[in-house]
mmCIF file of C-alpha atoms and ligand atoms in Angstrom:
data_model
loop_
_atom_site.group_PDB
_atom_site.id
_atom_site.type_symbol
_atom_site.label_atom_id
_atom_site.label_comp_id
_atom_site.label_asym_id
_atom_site.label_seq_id
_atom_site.Cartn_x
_atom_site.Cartn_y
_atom_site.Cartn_z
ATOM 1 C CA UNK S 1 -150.081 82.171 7.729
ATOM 2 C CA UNK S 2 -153.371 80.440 6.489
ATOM 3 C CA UNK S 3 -156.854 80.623 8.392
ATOM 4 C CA UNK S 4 -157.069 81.915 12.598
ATOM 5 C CA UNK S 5 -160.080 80.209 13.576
ATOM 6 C CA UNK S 6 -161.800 81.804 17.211
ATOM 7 C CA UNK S 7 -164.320 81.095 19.608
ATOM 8 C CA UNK S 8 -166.295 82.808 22.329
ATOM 9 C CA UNK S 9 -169.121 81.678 24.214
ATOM 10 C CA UNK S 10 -172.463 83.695 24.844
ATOM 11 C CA UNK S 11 -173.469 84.441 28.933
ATOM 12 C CA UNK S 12 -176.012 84.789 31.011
ATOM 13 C CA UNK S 13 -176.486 86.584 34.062
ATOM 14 C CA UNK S 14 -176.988 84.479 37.002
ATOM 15 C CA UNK S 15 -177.493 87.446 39.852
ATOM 16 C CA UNK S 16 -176.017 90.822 40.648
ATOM 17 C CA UNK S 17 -177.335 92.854 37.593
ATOM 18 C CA UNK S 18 -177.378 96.606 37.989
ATOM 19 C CA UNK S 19 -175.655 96.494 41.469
ATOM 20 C CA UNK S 20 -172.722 95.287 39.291
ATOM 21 C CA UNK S 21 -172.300 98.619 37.225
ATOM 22 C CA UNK S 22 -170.949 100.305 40.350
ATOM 23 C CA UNK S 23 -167.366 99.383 40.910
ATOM 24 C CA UNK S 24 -166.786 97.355 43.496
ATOM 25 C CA UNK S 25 -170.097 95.339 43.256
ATOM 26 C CA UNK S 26 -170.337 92.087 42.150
ATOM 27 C CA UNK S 27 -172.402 89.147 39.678
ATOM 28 C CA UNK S 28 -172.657 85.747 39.096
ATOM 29 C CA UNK S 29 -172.286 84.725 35.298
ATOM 30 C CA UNK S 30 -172.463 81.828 33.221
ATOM 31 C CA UNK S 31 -170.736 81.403 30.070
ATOM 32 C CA UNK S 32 -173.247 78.821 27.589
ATOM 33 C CA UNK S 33 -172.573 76.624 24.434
ATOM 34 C CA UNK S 34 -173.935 78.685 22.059
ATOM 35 C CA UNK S 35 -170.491 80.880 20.516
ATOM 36 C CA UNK S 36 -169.878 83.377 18.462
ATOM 37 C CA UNK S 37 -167.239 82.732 15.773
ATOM 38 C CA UNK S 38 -164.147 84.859 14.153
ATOM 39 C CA UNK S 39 -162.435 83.575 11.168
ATOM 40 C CA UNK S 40 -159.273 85.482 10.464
ATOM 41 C CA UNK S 41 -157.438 84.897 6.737
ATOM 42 C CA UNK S 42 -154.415 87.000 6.001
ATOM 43 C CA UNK S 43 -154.586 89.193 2.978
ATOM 44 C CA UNK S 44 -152.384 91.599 1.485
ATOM 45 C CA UNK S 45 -153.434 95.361 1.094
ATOM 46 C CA UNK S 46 -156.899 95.438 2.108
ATOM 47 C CA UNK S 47 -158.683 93.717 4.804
ATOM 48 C CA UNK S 48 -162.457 92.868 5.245
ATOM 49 C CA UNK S 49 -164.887 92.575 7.982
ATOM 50 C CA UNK S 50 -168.033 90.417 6.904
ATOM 51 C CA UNK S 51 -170.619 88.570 8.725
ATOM 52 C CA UNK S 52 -173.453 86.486 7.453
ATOM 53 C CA UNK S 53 -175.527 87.810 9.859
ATOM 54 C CA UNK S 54 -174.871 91.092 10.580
ATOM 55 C CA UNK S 55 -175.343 91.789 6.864
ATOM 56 C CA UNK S 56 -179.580 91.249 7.631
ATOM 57 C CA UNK S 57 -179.673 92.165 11.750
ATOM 58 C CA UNK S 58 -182.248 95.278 11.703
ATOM 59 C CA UNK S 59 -180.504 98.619 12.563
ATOM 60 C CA UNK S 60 -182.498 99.987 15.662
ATOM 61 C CA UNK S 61 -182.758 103.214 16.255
ATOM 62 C CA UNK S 62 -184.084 105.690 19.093
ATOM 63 C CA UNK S 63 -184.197 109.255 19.186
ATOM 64 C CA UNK S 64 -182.243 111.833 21.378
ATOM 65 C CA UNK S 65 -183.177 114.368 23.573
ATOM 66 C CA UNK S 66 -183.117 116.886 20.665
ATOM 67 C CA UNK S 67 -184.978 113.984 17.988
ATOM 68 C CA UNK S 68 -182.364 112.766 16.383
ATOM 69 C CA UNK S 69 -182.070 109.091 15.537
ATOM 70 C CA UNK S 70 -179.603 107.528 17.792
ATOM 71 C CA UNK S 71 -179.040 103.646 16.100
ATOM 72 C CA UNK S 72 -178.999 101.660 18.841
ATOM 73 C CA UNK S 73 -174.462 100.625 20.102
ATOM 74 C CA UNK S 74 -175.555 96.798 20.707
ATOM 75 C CA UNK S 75 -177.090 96.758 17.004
ATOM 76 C CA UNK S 76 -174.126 98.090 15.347
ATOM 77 C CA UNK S 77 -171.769 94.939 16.104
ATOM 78 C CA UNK S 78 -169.097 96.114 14.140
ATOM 79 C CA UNK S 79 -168.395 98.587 16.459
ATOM 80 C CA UNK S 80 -167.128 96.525 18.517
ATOM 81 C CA UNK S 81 -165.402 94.609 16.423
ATOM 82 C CA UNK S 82 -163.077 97.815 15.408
ATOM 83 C CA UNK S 83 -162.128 98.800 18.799
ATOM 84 C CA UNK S 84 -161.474 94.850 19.510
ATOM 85 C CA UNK S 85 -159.035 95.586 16.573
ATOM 86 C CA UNK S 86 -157.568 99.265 17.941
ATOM 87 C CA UNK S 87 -156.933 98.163 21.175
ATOM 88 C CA UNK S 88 -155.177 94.875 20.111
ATOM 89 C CA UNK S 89 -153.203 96.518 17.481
ATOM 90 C CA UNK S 90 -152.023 98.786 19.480
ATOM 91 C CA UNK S 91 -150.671 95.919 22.325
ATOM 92 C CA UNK S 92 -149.291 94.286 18.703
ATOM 93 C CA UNK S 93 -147.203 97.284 17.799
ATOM 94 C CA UNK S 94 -146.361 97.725 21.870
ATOM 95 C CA UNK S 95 -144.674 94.239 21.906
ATOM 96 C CA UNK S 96 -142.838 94.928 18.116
ATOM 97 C CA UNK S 97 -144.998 93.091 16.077
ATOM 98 C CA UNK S 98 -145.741 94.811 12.569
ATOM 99 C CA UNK S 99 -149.540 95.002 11.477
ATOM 100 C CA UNK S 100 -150.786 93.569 8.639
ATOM 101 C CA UNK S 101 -154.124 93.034 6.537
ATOM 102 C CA UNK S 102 -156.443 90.086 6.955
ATOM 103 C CA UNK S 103 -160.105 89.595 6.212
ATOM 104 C CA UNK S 104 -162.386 88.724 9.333
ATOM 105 C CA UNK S 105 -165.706 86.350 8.870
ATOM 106 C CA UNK S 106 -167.654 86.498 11.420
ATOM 107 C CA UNK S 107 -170.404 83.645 12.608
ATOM 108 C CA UNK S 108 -173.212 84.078 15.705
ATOM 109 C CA UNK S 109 -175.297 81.625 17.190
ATOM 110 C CA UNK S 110 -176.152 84.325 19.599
ATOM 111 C CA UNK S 111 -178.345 86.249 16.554
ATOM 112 C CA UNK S 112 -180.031 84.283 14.421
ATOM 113 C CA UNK S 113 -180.765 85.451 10.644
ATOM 114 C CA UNK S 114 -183.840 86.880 10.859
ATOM 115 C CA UNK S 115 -182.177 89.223 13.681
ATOM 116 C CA UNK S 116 -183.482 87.641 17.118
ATOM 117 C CA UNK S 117 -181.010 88.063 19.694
ATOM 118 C CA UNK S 118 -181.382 85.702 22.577
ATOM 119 C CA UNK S 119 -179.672 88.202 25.070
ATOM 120 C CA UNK S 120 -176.947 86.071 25.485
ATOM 121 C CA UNK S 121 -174.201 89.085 25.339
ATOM 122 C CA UNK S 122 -173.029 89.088 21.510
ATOM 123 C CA UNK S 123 -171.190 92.583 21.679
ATOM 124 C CA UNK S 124 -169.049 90.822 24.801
ATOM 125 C CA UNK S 125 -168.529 87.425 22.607
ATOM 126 C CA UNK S 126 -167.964 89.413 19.447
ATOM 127 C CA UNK S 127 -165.030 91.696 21.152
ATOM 128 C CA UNK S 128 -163.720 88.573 22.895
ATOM 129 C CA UNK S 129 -163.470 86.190 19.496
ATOM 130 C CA UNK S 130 -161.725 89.274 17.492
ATOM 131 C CA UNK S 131 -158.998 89.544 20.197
ATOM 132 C CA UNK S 132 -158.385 86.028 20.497
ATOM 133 C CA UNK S 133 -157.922 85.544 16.744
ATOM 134 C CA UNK S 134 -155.708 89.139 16.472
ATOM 135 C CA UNK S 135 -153.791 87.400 19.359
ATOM 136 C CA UNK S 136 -153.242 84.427 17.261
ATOM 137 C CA UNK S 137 -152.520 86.089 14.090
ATOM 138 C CA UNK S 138 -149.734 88.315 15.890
ATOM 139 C CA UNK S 139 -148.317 86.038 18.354
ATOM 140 C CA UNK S 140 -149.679 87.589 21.365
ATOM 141 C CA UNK S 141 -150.068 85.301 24.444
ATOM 142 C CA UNK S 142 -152.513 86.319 26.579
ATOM 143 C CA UNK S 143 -153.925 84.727 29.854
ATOM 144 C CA UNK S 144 -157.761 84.936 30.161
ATOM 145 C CA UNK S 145 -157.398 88.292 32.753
ATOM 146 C CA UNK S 146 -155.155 89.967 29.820
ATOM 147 C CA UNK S 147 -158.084 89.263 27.180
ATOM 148 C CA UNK S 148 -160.332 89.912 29.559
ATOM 149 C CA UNK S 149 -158.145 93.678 30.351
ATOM 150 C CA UNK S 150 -157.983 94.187 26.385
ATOM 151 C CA UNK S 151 -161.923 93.655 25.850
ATOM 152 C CA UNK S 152 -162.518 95.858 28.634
ATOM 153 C CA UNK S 153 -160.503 98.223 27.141
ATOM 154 C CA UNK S 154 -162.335 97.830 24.176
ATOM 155 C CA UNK S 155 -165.382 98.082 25.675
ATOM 156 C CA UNK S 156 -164.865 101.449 27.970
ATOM 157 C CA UNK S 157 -163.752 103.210 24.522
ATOM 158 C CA UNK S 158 -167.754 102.683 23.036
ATOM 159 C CA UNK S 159 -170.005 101.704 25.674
ATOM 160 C CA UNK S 160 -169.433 103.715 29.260
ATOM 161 C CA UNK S 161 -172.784 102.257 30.977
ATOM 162 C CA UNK S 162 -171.631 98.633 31.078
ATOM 163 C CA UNK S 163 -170.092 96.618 33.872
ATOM 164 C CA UNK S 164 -167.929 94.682 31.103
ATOM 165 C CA UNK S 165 -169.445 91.203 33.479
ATOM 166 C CA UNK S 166 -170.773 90.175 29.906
ATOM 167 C CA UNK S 167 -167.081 89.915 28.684
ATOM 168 C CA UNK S 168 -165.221 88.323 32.007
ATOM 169 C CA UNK S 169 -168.201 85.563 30.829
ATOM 170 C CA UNK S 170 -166.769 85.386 27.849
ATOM 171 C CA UNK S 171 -162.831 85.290 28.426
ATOM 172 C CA UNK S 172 -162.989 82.825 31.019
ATOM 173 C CA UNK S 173 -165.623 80.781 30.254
ATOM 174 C CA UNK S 174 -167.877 78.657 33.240
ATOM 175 C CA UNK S 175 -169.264 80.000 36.010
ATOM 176 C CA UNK S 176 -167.613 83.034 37.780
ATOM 177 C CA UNK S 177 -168.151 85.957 40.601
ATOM 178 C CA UNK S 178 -166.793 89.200 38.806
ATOM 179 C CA UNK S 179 -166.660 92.535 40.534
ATOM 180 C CA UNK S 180 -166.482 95.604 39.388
ATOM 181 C CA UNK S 181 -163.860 98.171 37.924
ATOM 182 C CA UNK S 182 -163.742 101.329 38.321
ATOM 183 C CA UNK S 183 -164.380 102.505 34.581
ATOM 184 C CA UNK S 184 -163.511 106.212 34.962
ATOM 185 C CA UNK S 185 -160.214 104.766 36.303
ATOM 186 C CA UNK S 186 -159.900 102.519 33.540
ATOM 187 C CA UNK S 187 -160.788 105.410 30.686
ATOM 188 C CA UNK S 188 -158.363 108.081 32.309
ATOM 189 C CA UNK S 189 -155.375 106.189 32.949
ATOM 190 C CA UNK S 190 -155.933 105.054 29.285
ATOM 191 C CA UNK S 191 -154.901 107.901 27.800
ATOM 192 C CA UNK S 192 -151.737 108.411 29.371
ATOM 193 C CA UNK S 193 -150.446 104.587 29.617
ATOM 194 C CA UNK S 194 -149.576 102.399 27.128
ATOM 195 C CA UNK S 195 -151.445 99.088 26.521
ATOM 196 C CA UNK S 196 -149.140 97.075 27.774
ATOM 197 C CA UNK S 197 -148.915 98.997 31.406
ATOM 198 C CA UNK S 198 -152.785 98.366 31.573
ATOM 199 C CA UNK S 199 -152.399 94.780 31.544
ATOM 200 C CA UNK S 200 -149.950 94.359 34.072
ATOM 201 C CA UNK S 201 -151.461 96.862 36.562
ATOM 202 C CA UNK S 202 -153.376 95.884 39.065
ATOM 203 C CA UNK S 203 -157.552 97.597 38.243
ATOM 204 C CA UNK S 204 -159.543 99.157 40.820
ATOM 205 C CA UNK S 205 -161.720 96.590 42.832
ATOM 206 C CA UNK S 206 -161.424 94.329 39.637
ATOM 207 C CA UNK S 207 -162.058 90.423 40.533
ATOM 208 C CA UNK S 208 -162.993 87.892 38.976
ATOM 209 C CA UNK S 209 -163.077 84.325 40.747
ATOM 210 C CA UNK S 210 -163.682 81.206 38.774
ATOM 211 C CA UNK S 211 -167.102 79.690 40.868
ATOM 212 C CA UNK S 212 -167.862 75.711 40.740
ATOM 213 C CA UNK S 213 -171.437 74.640 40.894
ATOM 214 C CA UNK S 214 -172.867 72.160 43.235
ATOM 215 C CA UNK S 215 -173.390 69.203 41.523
ATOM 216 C CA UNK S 216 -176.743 68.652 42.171
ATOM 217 C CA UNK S 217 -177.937 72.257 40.714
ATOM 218 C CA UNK S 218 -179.328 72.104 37.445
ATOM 219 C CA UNK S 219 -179.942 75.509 35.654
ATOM 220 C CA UNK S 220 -182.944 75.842 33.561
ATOM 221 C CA UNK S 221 -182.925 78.530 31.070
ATOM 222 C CA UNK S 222 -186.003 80.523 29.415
ATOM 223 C CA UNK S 223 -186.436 82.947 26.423
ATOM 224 C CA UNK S 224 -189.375 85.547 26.265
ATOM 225 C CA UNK S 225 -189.240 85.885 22.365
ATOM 226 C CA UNK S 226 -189.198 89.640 23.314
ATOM 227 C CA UNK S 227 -185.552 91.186 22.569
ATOM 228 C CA UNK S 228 -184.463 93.965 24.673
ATOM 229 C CA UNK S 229 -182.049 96.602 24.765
ATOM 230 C CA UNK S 230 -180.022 96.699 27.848
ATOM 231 C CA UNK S 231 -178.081 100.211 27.185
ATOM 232 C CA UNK S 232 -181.413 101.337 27.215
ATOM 233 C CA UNK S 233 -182.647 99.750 30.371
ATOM 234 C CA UNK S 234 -179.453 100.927 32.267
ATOM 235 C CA UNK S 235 -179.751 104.026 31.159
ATOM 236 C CA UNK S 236 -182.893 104.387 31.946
ATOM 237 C CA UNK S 237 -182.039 103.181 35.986
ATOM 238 C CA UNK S 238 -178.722 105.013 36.032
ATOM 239 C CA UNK S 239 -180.707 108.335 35.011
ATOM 240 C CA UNK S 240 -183.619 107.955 37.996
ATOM 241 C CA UNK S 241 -180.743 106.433 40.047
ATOM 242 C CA UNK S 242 -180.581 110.193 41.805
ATOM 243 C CA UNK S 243 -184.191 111.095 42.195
ATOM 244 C CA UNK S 244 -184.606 108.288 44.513
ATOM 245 C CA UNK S 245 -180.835 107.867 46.083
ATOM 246 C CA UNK S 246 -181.710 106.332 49.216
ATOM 247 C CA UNK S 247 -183.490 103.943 47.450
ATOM 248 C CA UNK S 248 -180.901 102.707 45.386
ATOM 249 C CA UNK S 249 -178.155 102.982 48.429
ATOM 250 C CA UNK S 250 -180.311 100.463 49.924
ATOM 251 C CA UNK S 251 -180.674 98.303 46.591
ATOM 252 C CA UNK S 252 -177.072 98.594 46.438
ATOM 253 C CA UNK S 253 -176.265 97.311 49.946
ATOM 254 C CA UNK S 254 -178.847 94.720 50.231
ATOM 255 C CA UNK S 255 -177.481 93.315 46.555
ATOM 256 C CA UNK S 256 -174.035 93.350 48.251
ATOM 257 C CA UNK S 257 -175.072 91.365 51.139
ATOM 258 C CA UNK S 258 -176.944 88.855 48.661
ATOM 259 C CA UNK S 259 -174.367 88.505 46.341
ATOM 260 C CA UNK S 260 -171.946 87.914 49.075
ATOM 261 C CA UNK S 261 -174.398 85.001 50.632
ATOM 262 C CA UNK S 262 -174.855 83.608 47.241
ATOM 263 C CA UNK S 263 -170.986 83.594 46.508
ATOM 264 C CA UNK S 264 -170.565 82.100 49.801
ATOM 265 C CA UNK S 265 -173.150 79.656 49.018
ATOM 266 C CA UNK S 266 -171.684 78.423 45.603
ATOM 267 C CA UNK S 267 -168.303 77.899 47.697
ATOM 268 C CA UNK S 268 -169.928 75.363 49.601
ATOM 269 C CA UNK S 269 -171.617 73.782 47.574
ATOM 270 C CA UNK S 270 -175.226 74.509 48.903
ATOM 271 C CA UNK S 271 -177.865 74.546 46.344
ATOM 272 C CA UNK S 272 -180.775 75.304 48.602
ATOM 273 C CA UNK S 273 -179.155 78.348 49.605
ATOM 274 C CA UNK S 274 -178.165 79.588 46.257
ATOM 275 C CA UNK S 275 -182.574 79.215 45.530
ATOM 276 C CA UNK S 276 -182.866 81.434 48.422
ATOM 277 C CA UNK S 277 -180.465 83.743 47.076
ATOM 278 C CA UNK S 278 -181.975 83.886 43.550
ATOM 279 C CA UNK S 279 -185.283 84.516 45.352
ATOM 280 C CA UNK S 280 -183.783 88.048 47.747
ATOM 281 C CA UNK S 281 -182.294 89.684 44.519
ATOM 282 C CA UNK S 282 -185.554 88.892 42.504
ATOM 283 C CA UNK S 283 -187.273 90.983 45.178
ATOM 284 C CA UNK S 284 -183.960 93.199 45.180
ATOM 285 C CA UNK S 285 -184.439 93.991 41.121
ATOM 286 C CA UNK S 286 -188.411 94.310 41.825
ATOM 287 C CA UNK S 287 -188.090 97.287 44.330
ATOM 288 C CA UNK S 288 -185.252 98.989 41.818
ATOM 289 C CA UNK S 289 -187.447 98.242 39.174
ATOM 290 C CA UNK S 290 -190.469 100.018 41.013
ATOM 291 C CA UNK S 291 -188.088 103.331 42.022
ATOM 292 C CA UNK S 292 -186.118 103.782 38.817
ATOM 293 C CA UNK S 293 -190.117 103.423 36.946
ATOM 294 C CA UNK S 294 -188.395 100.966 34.711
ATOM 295 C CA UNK S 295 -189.920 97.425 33.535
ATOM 296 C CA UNK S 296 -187.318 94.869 34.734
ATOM 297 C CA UNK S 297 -189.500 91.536 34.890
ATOM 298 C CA UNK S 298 -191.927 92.192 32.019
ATOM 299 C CA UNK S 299 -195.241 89.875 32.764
ATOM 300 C CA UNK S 300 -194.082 87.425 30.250
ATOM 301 C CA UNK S 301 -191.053 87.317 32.652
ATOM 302 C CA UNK S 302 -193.124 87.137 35.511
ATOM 303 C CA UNK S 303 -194.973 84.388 33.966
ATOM 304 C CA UNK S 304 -191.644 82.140 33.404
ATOM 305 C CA UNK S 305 -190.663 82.899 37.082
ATOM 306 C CA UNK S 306 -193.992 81.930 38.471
ATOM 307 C CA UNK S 307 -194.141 78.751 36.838
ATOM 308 C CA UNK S 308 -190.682 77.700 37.375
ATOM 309 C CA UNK S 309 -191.682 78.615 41.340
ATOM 310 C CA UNK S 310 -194.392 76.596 40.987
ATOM 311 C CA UNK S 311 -192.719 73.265 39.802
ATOM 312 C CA UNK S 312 -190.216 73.634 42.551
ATOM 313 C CA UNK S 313 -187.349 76.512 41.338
ATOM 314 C CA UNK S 314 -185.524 79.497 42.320
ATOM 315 C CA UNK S 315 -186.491 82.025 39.303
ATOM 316 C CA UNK S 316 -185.351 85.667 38.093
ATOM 317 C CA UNK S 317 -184.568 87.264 35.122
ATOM 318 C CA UNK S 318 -181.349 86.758 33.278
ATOM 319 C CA UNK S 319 -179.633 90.710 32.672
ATOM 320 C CA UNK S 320 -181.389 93.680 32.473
ATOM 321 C CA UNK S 321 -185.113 91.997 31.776
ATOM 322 C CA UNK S 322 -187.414 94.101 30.014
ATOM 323 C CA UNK S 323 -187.473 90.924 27.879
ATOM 324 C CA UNK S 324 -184.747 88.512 26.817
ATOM 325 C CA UNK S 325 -183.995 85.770 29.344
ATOM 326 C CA UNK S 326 -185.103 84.181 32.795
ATOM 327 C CA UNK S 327 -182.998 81.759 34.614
ATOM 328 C CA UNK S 328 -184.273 79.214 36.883
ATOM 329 C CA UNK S 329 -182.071 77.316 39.576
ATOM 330 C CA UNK S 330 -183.789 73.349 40.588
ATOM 331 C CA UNK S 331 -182.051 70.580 42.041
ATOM 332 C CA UNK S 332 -181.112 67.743 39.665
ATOM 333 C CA UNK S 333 -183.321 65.671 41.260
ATOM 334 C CA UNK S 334 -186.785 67.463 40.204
ATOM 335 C CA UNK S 335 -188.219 66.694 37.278
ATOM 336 C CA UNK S 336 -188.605 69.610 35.209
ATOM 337 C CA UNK S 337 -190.145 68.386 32.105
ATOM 338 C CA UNK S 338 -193.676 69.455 33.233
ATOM 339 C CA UNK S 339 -192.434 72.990 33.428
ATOM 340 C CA UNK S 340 -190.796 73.252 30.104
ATOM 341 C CA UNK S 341 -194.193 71.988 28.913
ATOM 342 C CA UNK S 342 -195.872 74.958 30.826
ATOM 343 C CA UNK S 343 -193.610 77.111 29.277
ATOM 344 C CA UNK S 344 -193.876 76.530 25.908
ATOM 345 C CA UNK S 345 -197.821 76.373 26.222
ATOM 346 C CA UNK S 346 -197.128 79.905 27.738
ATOM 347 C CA UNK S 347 -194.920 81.205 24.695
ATOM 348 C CA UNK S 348 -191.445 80.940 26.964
ATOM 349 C CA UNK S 349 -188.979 79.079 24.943
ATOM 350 C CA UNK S 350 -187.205 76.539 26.616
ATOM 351 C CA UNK S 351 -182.953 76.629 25.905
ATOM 352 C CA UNK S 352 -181.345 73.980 25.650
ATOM 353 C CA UNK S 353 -177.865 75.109 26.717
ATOM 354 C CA UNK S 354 -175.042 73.809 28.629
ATOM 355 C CA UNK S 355 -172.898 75.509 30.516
ATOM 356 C CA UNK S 356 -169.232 76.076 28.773
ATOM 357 C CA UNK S 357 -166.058 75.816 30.668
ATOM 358 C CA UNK S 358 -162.634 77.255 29.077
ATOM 359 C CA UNK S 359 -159.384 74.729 28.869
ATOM 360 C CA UNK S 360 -158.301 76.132 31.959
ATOM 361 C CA UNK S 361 -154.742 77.679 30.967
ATOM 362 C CA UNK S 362 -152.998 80.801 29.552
ATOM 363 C CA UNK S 363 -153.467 81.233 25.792
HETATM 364 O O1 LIG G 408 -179.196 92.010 29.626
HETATM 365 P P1 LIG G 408 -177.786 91.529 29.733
HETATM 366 O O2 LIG G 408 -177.698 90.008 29.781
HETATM 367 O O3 LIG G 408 -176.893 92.119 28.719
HETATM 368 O O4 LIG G 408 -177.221 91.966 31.172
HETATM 369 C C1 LIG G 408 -177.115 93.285 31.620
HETATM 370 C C2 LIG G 408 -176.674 93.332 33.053
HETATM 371 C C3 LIG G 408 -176.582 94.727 33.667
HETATM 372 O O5 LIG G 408 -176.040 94.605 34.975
HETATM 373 C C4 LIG G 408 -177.967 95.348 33.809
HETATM 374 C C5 LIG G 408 -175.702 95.643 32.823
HETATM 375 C C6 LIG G 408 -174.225 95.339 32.872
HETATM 376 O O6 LIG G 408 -173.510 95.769 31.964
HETATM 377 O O7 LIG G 408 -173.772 94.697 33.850
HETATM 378 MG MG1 LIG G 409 -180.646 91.360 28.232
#
């Protein structure tokens, strides 16, 4: 056994954010060419986890209810890492295979060195990568719904407010419509079934449906500069979600019936309505934004969605705002070079990604 070398790609949010952390509700994701990177060398031992990066991100930190510093779970990446690790091991040893010791390099283009996180989803790429190269190292074969099952499971152990849409991204790769699990399903029958028995059974309202663009949309892709925390953010909604419950029953059906358009719409193909899609569940994370008193679409985010209006797009923000990302939906036959000039004059940073599609077969 010599050197596992892994790859997972970052994501972006296309639609569906915050409707999609109730089971049964679905987004639209992207996976992008930027990738996070897992290098796995046996050893003998003692193993080590190491990342170039990592080594100089900052270590945020907010305070509880009671003071207390809190560091932030989407700064500490090697969380994520070691339950990436548990929950594979523990298939390993299910299926007979004896653990060993290895080292584990790890290499983002998602954070750069100086700590900037685009908001692509680096946690979701980070648990991804480990599994894959784990899988490698032991033998495991796994079809992109089993890595996706085992990053999940990963996930539900450390971060209970996600929808886990950040690591279906980054398992399968492209563009896909994922809905929902139901977590507290997922975390209860945990405990009492084996690893193995959570792959093959069939999750609570889980989907997730590999999507094919129309060929004549072309998705243009802006950064704020401004990181953001999106525990926080959902946090922050799922905490006011009760103080104002009709209002978010009604964000919650209206993002159904948009999601389900703009599903529909990707199926056949129809740019034009996809735009008018985008444009309903802007207005849908506006009004949630307004109810839950929570800053979604920041004015620098405004800013990138006005101008991309402007030169002819469908605009929104990527995730859960408050910084990060916007996403902007033309036809390929606009000319968007004027905008990206408007944007950088404005301080948005134009990315240059592509989208990333997965060989598509089983591990
Ligand atoms: O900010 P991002 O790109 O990590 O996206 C978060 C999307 C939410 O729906 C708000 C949260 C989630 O886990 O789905
Ligand atoms: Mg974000």
């Amino acid at each position: 056994m010599s050197v596992i070398e892994e790859q997972a790609p970052g994501k972006l949010y296309i639609a569906g954010e915050y409707a999609v952390i109730e089971p049964g509700n679905t987004a639209i994701l992207v996976a992008v060419d930027r990738f996070l990177r897992v290098r796995l060398t046996a050893s003998e031992e003692v193993g080590s986890l190491t990342s170039s990066q990592y080594g100089r991100l900052p270590v945020r930190w907010r305070r509880s209810g009671d003071h207390k510093l809190v560091l932030e779970r989407e700064e500490n990446p090697f969380d994520y890492v070691l339950s990436a690790i548990a929950v594979t091991e523990q298939y390993a040893r299910e299926q007979g295979r004896e653990l060993a010791f290895y080292h584990l390099d790890i290499d983002s283009q998602l954070d750069d060195s100086s700590g900037r996180k685009y908001g692509l989803g680096s946690s979701g790429a980070v648990t991804v990568a480990t599994i894959k190269a784990l899988a490698r190292f032991y033998a495991l074969a796994l079809s992109p719904l089993m890595l996706f099952k085992l990053a999940a499971l990963a996930q539900v152990d450390i971060q209970p407010n996600g929808s886990c849409g950040d690591l279906a991204a980054s398992a399968y790769g492209g563009w896909i419509a994922y809905t929902c699990f139901d977590r507290e399903w997922a975390r209860r029958e945990r405990a009492t079934h084996t690893v193995t028995d959570m792959l093959s059974r069939d999750w609570p309202h889980l989907d997730v449906r590999r999507l094919s663009a129309p060929s004549d949309l072309h998705l243009v892709i802006g950064w704020t500069g401004a990181p953001a925390s999106t525990p926080a953010l959902v946090a922050m909604v799922q905490a006011r979600k009760s103080d104002s419950a009709t209002h978010y029953d009604d964000f919650l059906s209206n993002a159904k019936r948009c999601m389900k358009a703009m599903v529909a719409a990707f199926e056949a193909g129809d740019t034009k309505c996809i735009q008018a899609e985008i444009r309903v569940y802007r207005r849908l994370l506006h009004s949630l934004g307004k109810s839950a008193d929570t800053r979604i679409e920041t004015p620098e985010l405004d800013l990138l969605c006005a101008e991309a209006e402007h030169y002819g797009g469908a605009a929104k923000t990527s995730g859960a705002g408050g910084g990060d990302c916007g996403i902007a939906i033309f036809n390929a036959d606009n000319d968007v070079s004027a905008l990206l000039d408007a944007w950088t004059r404005n301080g948005i940073l134009p990315l240059s990604l592509k989208v990333h599609n997965e060989k598509r077969h089983a591990a």
